[in-house]
């Protein structure tokens, strides 16, 4: 199937990155969010990130302008429904995602492929509640989307070959690399990454190290580009906790229990960079550890 237009639902950090790379690859993009403010902010961020790409001579000013012109925004879900491929990138909460798919269904074009950028939730379960489980799959980008090379492609039990091949073709057009993952909780990247982040929070909780020493240890001692607590703040602590809960519930193994300190940060609304406070406080000029 030929894909010309992409619908992106949720204009947070992932949604704006997905819209960015899709528009640069030549797709017409319809970006949706419930919040007008989120849409305005997303377009500003995309513009800023493309401006930086122009200033570093990664793309030309003409390419940027053409890509920006291909991005439309809307708060109306039915306007997304006629695109060829929809990528749902709203908050990591099954109830929210479920409601979005329920609202989309009556308006969908027959040929439209539905996908979710979920970090962890069962693709088979999300698909089973739609009218097209064979045209449904996981399309999982990594953060920051314009920079990270990988996209995990996850087939639900019913996903057909054409849907998979169409999504693979889109990944290739983006110049990214696809990894195929089976549909089990948190797939590949987060099955491995998130327990490490959770363990870093336990290390902090138990006083084995403080925020600085834990992050420095993993940056300088294991050559990770970001320390695990810095990375958790970057991903969003609400998202990290949601993924740990999916692993814990889905695999029924206590080794995945979320650290109580992670829960406490989320309960405080300290979600990381997006709320300006998490394991670091970002409100000043340089990030300051909160423990
Ligand atoms: C939770 C999930 O479901 C799955 C996930 O996504 S897990 C998270 C996966 N992501 C990671 O692990 C990221 C780990 N961190 C890194 O790789 C790096 O720190 C980083 C790429 C984010 C930044 O790299 P850096 O060298 O420290 O910074 P910097 O030199 O400023 O940036 C490198 C490039 O990325 C670009 N960049 C950085 N952050 C960006 C952002 N948020 N959006 C767009 N571009 C960005 C910069 O413009 C720069 O581009 P050029 O090469 O053209 O100059
Ligand atoms: N953060 C990461 O590193 C990664 C995240 N993901 C996944 O991507 C998805 C989005 O994550 P991320 O971008 O970080 O989250 P954010 O919190 O940055 O953004 C989520 C956006 O979705 C919006 N939203 C909530 N409900 C709806 C709805 N009903 N309709 C439309 N938009 C809605 C939110 O609006 P409001 O703020 O008003 O609630 C917000 O703007 C999640 O499934 C996450 O697991 C995947 C890979 C990496």
Coordinates of C-alpha atoms and ligand atoms in Angstrom, one line a residue:
X1 CA 0.0 0.0 0.0
X2 CA 1.2 3.5 -0.8
X3 CA 1.4 5.9 2.1
X4 CA 1.1 9.6 1.4
X5 CA -0.3 11.0 4.6
X6 CA 0.4 10.4 8.3
X7 CA -1.9 11.2 11.2
X8 CA -0.1 11.7 14.6
X9 CA -2.2 11.7 17.7
X10 CA -0.6 13.3 20.8
X11 CA 1.7 16.3 20.3
X12 CA 4.0 15.7 23.2
X13 CA 7.7 15.1 22.9
X14 CA 7.2 11.9 20.8
X15 CA 4.4 13.3 18.6
X16 CA 6.3 16.4 17.7
X17 CA 9.4 14.3 16.8
X18 CA 7.4 11.9 14.7
X19 CA 5.7 14.8 12.8
X20 CA 9.1 16.3 12.3
X21 CA 10.7 13.3 10.6
X22 CA 7.6 12.4 8.6
X23 CA 7.3 15.9 7.2
X24 CA 11.0 15.9 6.2
X25 CA 10.6 12.6 4.5
X26 CA 7.8 14.1 2.3
X27 CA 4.7 12.9 4.0
X28 CA 1.7 15.1 4.6
X29 CA 1.2 15.2 8.4
X30 CA -1.9 15.9 10.4
X31 CA -0.9 16.4 14.1
X32 CA -3.6 16.1 16.7
X33 CA -3.8 16.8 20.4
X34 CA -6.6 17.6 22.9
X35 CA -4.7 20.7 24.0
X36 CA -4.3 23.7 21.7
X37 CA -1.4 24.8 23.7
X38 CA 0.4 21.4 23.1
X39 CA -0.1 21.8 19.4
X40 CA 1.3 25.4 19.4
X41 CA 4.3 24.3 21.5
X42 CA 4.9 21.3 19.2
X43 CA 5.0 23.4 16.1
X44 CA 7.4 25.8 17.8
X45 CA 9.7 22.9 18.8
X46 CA 9.6 21.4 15.3
X47 CA 10.5 24.8 13.8
X48 CA 13.4 25.2 16.3
X49 CA 14.7 21.7 15.7
X50 CA 14.5 22.2 11.9
X51 CA 16.2 25.6 12.2
X52 CA 19.0 24.0 14.0
X53 CA 19.3 21.4 11.3
X54 CA 19.5 24.2 8.7
X55 CA 22.2 26.1 10.7
X56 CA 24.2 22.8 10.9
X57 CA 23.7 22.3 7.1
X58 CA 21.9 19.0 7.6
X59 CA 19.0 20.3 5.5
X60 CA 18.4 23.4 3.3
X61 CA 16.1 26.2 4.3
X62 CA 13.8 25.2 1.3
X63 CA 13.6 21.7 2.6
X64 CA 12.7 23.0 6.1
X65 CA 10.0 25.4 4.7
X66 CA 8.5 22.7 2.5
X67 CA 8.4 20.3 5.5
X68 CA 6.8 22.8 7.8
X69 CA 4.2 23.5 5.2
X70 CA 3.3 19.8 5.2
X71 CA 2.3 19.8 8.9
X72 CA -1.3 20.6 9.7
X73 CA -2.6 20.7 13.3
X74 CA -6.0 19.9 14.6
X75 CA -7.9 19.3 17.9
X76 CA -10.5 17.4 15.9
X77 CA -9.8 13.6 15.8
X78 CA -12.0 13.0 12.7
X79 CA -9.6 15.1 10.7
X80 CA -6.9 12.6 11.4
X81 CA -9.0 9.7 10.4
X82 CA -8.7 9.9 6.6
X83 CA -4.9 9.7 6.6
X84 CA -3.2 6.6 5.2
X85 CA -1.3 5.7 8.4
X86 CA -2.1 6.8 11.9
X87 CA 0.5 6.8 14.7
X88 CA -1.1 7.2 18.1
X89 CA 1.5 8.9 20.4
X90 CA -0.6 10.1 23.4
X91 CA 0.1 9.5 27.0
X92 CA 1.2 6.0 28.1
X93 CA -2.1 5.0 29.5
X94 CA -4.2 2.2 28.1
X95 CA -7.5 3.8 29.0
X96 CA -6.5 7.0 27.1
X97 CA -5.3 5.1 24.1
X98 CA -8.5 3.0 24.1
X99 CA -10.7 6.0 24.1
X100 CA -8.7 7.5 21.2
X101 CA -9.2 4.4 19.1
X102 CA -12.9 4.2 20.0
X103 CA -13.4 7.8 18.9
X104 CA -11.5 7.3 15.7
X105 CA -13.2 4.1 14.5
X106 CA -16.4 5.6 13.1
X107 CA -14.5 8.1 11.0
X108 CA -11.7 5.9 9.6
X109 CA -11.1 5.4 5.9
X110 CA -11.3 1.7 5.0
X111 CA -7.6 1.5 4.0
X112 CA -6.2 3.3 7.0
X113 CA -3.5 1.5 9.0
X114 CA -3.6 2.1 12.8
X115 CA -0.5 2.0 14.8
X116 CA 0.6 2.9 18.3
X117 CA 3.9 4.4 19.5
X118 CA 3.3 2.7 22.9
X119 CA 6.4 1.9 24.9
X120 CA 5.0 -1.2 26.5
X121 CA 1.2 -1.9 26.1
X122 CA 0.0 -5.1 24.4
X123 CA -0.5 -4.4 20.6
X124 CA -2.7 -7.5 20.4
X125 CA -5.1 -6.2 23.1
X126 CA -5.2 -2.6 21.6
X127 CA -5.9 -4.1 18.2
X128 CA -8.5 -6.5 19.3
X129 CA -10.8 -3.7 20.3
X130 CA -10.7 -2.1 16.9
X131 CA -12.5 -3.1 13.6
X132 CA -9.1 -3.9 12.0
X133 CA -6.7 -6.0 14.1
X134 CA -5.1 -7.1 10.8
X135 CA -4.3 -3.5 10.0
X136 CA -2.9 -2.6 13.4
X137 CA 0.6 -2.7 14.8
X138 CA 3.2 -1.2 17.1
X139 CA 5.4 1.6 15.5
X140 CA 7.8 2.5 18.3
X141 CA 10.1 5.4 17.8
X142 CA 13.0 6.3 20.2
X143 CA 13.5 9.6 21.9
X144 CA 14.7 12.1 20.5
X145 CA 13.0 10.9 17.3
X146 CA 15.0 13.1 14.9
X147 CA 18.3 11.7 16.2
X148 CA 17.7 8.1 17.1
X149 CA 18.1 5.5 14.4
X150 CA 15.9 2.7 15.6
X151 CA 12.2 2.0 15.2
X152 CA 10.7 -1.1 16.8
X153 CA 8.0 -2.7 14.7
X154 CA 5.7 -4.9 16.7
X155 CA 3.1 -7.2 15.1
X156 CA 0.0 -8.2 17.1
X157 CA -1.2 -11.7 16.7
X158 CA -3.5 -10.7 13.8
X159 CA -1.3 -8.1 12.0
X160 CA -1.1 -9.0 8.3
X161 CA 1.9 -9.1 6.1
X162 CA 0.9 -6.1 4.0
X163 CA 0.5 -3.9 7.1
X164 CA 4.0 -4.9 8.3
X165 CA 5.6 -4.3 4.9
X166 CA 3.9 -1.0 4.5
X167 CA 5.2 0.2 7.9
X168 CA 8.7 -1.2 7.1
X169 CA 8.6 0.8 3.9
X170 CA 7.8 4.0 5.9
X171 CA 10.7 3.3 8.3
X172 CA 13.1 2.9 5.3
X173 CA 11.8 6.1 3.7
X174 CA 12.7 7.9 7.0
X175 CA 16.2 6.5 6.6
X176 CA 15.9 4.7 10.0
X177 CA 16.4 1.1 10.9
X178 CA 13.6 -1.3 11.9
X179 CA 13.9 -4.0 14.6
X180 CA 11.1 -6.5 14.7
X181 CA 9.9 -7.3 18.2
X182 CA 7.4 -9.9 19.4
X183 CA 4.3 -8.5 21.2
X184 CA 5.3 -9.1 24.8
X185 CA 5.3 -6.4 27.6
X186 CA 7.6 -3.5 26.7
X187 CA 9.0 -5.3 23.6
X188 CA 12.8 -5.3 23.3
X189 CA 14.3 -1.9 24.1
X190 CA 12.2 -1.1 27.2
X191 CA 12.3 -4.7 28.5
X192 CA 16.0 -4.2 28.9
X193 CA 16.3 -0.4 29.4
X194 CA 13.5 0.2 31.9
X195 CA 14.6 -2.4 34.6
X196 CA 18.1 -0.7 34.4
X197 CA 16.5 2.7 35.0
X198 CA 14.3 1.3 37.8
X199 CA 17.4 -0.3 39.4
X200 CA 19.2 3.1 39.3
X201 CA 16.2 4.5 41.2
X202 CA 16.5 1.6 43.8
X203 CA 20.3 2.4 44.0
X204 CA 19.3 6.0 44.9
X205 CA 16.4 4.9 47.2
X206 CA 18.8 2.6 49.2
X207 CA 21.4 5.3 49.5
X208 CA 24.1 3.4 47.5
X209 CA 24.8 6.5 45.6
X210 CA 23.3 10.0 45.1
X211 CA 21.9 11.3 41.8
X212 CA 25.3 12.7 40.6
X213 CA 27.4 9.6 41.5
X214 CA 24.9 7.2 39.9
X215 CA 24.7 9.1 36.7
X216 CA 28.5 9.7 36.6
X217 CA 29.1 6.1 37.2
X218 CA 27.1 4.9 34.2
X219 CA 28.3 7.7 31.9
X220 CA 32.0 7.4 32.7
X221 CA 32.0 3.7 33.8
X222 CA 29.8 2.2 31.2
X223 CA 30.0 4.9 28.4
X224 CA 26.3 5.6 28.4
X225 CA 25.6 8.9 26.7
X226 CA 23.3 9.9 29.6
X227 CA 23.2 8.6 33.2
X228 CA 20.1 6.5 34.0
X229 CA 18.4 9.2 36.1
X230 CA 19.1 11.9 33.6
X231 CA 17.6 9.5 30.9
X232 CA 14.6 8.8 33.1
X233 CA 14.0 12.6 33.4
X234 CA 14.4 12.9 29.6
X235 CA 11.9 10.0 28.9
X236 CA 9.4 11.2 31.6
X237 CA 9.0 9.6 35.0
X238 CA 5.3 9.0 34.4
X239 CA 6.2 7.0 31.3
X240 CA 8.9 5.1 33.1
X241 CA 6.5 4.2 35.9
X242 CA 3.8 3.2 33.4
X243 CA 6.2 0.9 31.6
X244 CA 7.4 -0.7 34.9
X245 CA 3.8 -1.4 35.8
X246 CA 3.1 -3.0 32.4
X247 CA 6.2 -5.2 32.9
X248 CA 5.2 -6.1 36.5
X249 CA 1.6 -6.9 35.7
X250 CA 2.2 -8.5 32.3
X251 CA 5.1 -10.8 33.4
X252 CA 4.0 -11.3 37.0
X253 CA 7.5 -11.3 38.3
X254 CA 8.6 -9.3 41.3
X255 CA 11.9 -8.4 39.7
X256 CA 9.9 -5.7 37.7
X257 CA 8.3 -4.0 40.8
X258 CA 8.6 -0.3 40.4
X259 CA 10.8 1.5 43.0
X260 CA 8.6 3.3 45.6
X261 CA 10.8 6.4 45.0
X262 CA 9.9 6.4 41.3
X263 CA 6.2 6.3 42.4
X264 CA 6.8 9.1 44.9
X265 CA 8.3 11.4 42.2
X266 CA 5.3 10.8 39.9
X267 CA 2.9 11.4 42.8
X268 CA 4.6 14.7 43.4
X269 CA 4.1 15.6 39.7
X270 CA 7.9 15.7 39.4
X271 CA 7.9 14.0 36.0
X272 CA 11.3 15.1 34.7
X273 CA 12.2 17.6 32.1
X274 CA 8.7 18.1 30.9
X275 CA 7.6 19.5 34.3
X276 CA 11.0 21.0 35.0
X277 CA 11.6 18.8 38.0
X278 CA 12.5 15.2 38.4
X279 CA 15.7 13.6 39.6
X280 CA 17.1 17.0 38.6
X281 CA 15.6 20.5 39.0
X282 CA 15.8 22.2 35.6
X283 CA 14.4 25.6 36.6
X284 CA 17.8 27.3 36.9
X285 CA 20.6 27.6 34.4
X286 CA 22.1 24.2 35.0
X287 CA 20.3 21.1 36.3
X288 CA 20.6 20.6 40.1
X289 CA 20.1 17.1 41.6
X290 CA 17.1 16.8 43.8
X291 CA 18.7 14.1 46.0
Ligands
LIG1 C1 11.0 5.1 26.5 C2 10.9 4.5 25.2 O1 9.8 4.0 24.9 C3 12.0 4.3 24.3 C4 13.1 5.3 24.3 O2 13.1 6.3 23.6 S1 14.3 5.1 25.4 C5 15.3 6.5 25.2 C6 16.3 6.3 24.1 N1 17.1 7.4 24.0 C7 18.3 7.5 24.6 O3 18.8 6.5 25.2 C8 19.0 8.8 24.4 C9 20.4 8.8 25.1 N2 21.0 10.1 24.9 C10 21.7 10.3 23.8 O4 21.8 9.5 22.9 C11 22.3 11.7 23.7 O5 22.5 12.2 24.9 C12 21.5 12.7 22.8 C13 21.5 12.2 21.3 C14 20.1 12.9 23.3 C15 22.1 14.0 22.8 O6 23.5 13.9 22.4 P1 24.6 14.9 22.9 O7 25.8 14.6 22.1 O8 24.7 14.9 24.3 O9 24.0 16.3 22.6 P2 24.1 17.3 21.3 O10 25.5 17.3 20.8 O11 23.5 18.5 21.8 O12 23.2 16.5 20.3 C16 23.5 15.6 19.3 C17 22.6 15.9 18.1 O13 21.3 15.6 18.5 C18 20.4 16.7 18.3 N3 19.4 16.7 19.3 C19 19.7 16.6 20.7 N4 18.5 16.6 21.4 C20 17.5 16.7 20.4 C21 16.1 16.7 20.5 N5 15.5 16.6 21.7 N6 15.4 16.8 19.4 C22 16.0 16.9 18.2 N7 17.4 16.9 18.0 C23 18.1 16.8 19.2 C24 21.4 17.9 18.3 O14 20.9 19.0 17.6 C25 22.6 17.3 17.7 O15 22.5 17.4 16.3 P3 23.8 17.5 15.3 O16 24.5 16.2 15.4 O17 23.1 17.8 14.0 O18 24.6 18.6 15.9
LIG2 N1 9.1 9.7 26.3 C1 9.8 8.8 25.6 O1 11.0 8.7 25.7 C2 9.1 7.8 24.7 C3 7.7 7.7 24.8 N2 7.1 6.8 24.0 C4 5.6 6.6 24.0 O2 5.0 7.7 23.2 C5 3.8 8.1 23.8 C6 3.8 9.5 24.1 O3 4.9 9.8 25.0 P1 5.5 11.3 25.2 O4 5.4 12.0 24.0 O5 6.7 11.1 25.9 O6 4.4 11.9 26.2 P2 4.0 13.4 26.5 O7 3.5 13.4 27.9 O8 5.2 14.3 26.2 O9 2.9 13.7 25.5 C7 1.7 13.0 25.4 C8 0.7 14.0 24.7 O10 -0.5 13.3 24.5 C9 -1.5 14.2 24.8 N3 -2.8 13.5 25.0 C10 -3.3 13.0 26.1 N4 -4.5 12.5 25.9 C11 -4.8 12.7 24.6 C12 -5.9 12.4 23.7 N5 -7.0 11.8 24.2 N6 -5.9 12.8 22.4 C13 -4.8 13.4 21.9 N7 -3.7 13.7 22.7 C14 -3.7 13.4 24.0 C15 -1.0 14.9 26.0 O11 -1.8 16.1 26.3 P3 -1.9 16.7 27.8 O12 -0.5 17.0 28.2 O13 -2.8 17.8 27.7 O14 -2.4 15.5 28.7 C16 0.4 15.2 25.6 O15 0.5 16.4 24.8 C17 3.6 7.2 25.0 O16 2.8 6.0 24.6 C18 5.0 6.8 25.4 O17 5.1 5.6 26.1 C19 7.7 6.0 23.0 C20 9.1 6.1 22.9 C21 9.9 7.0 23.8

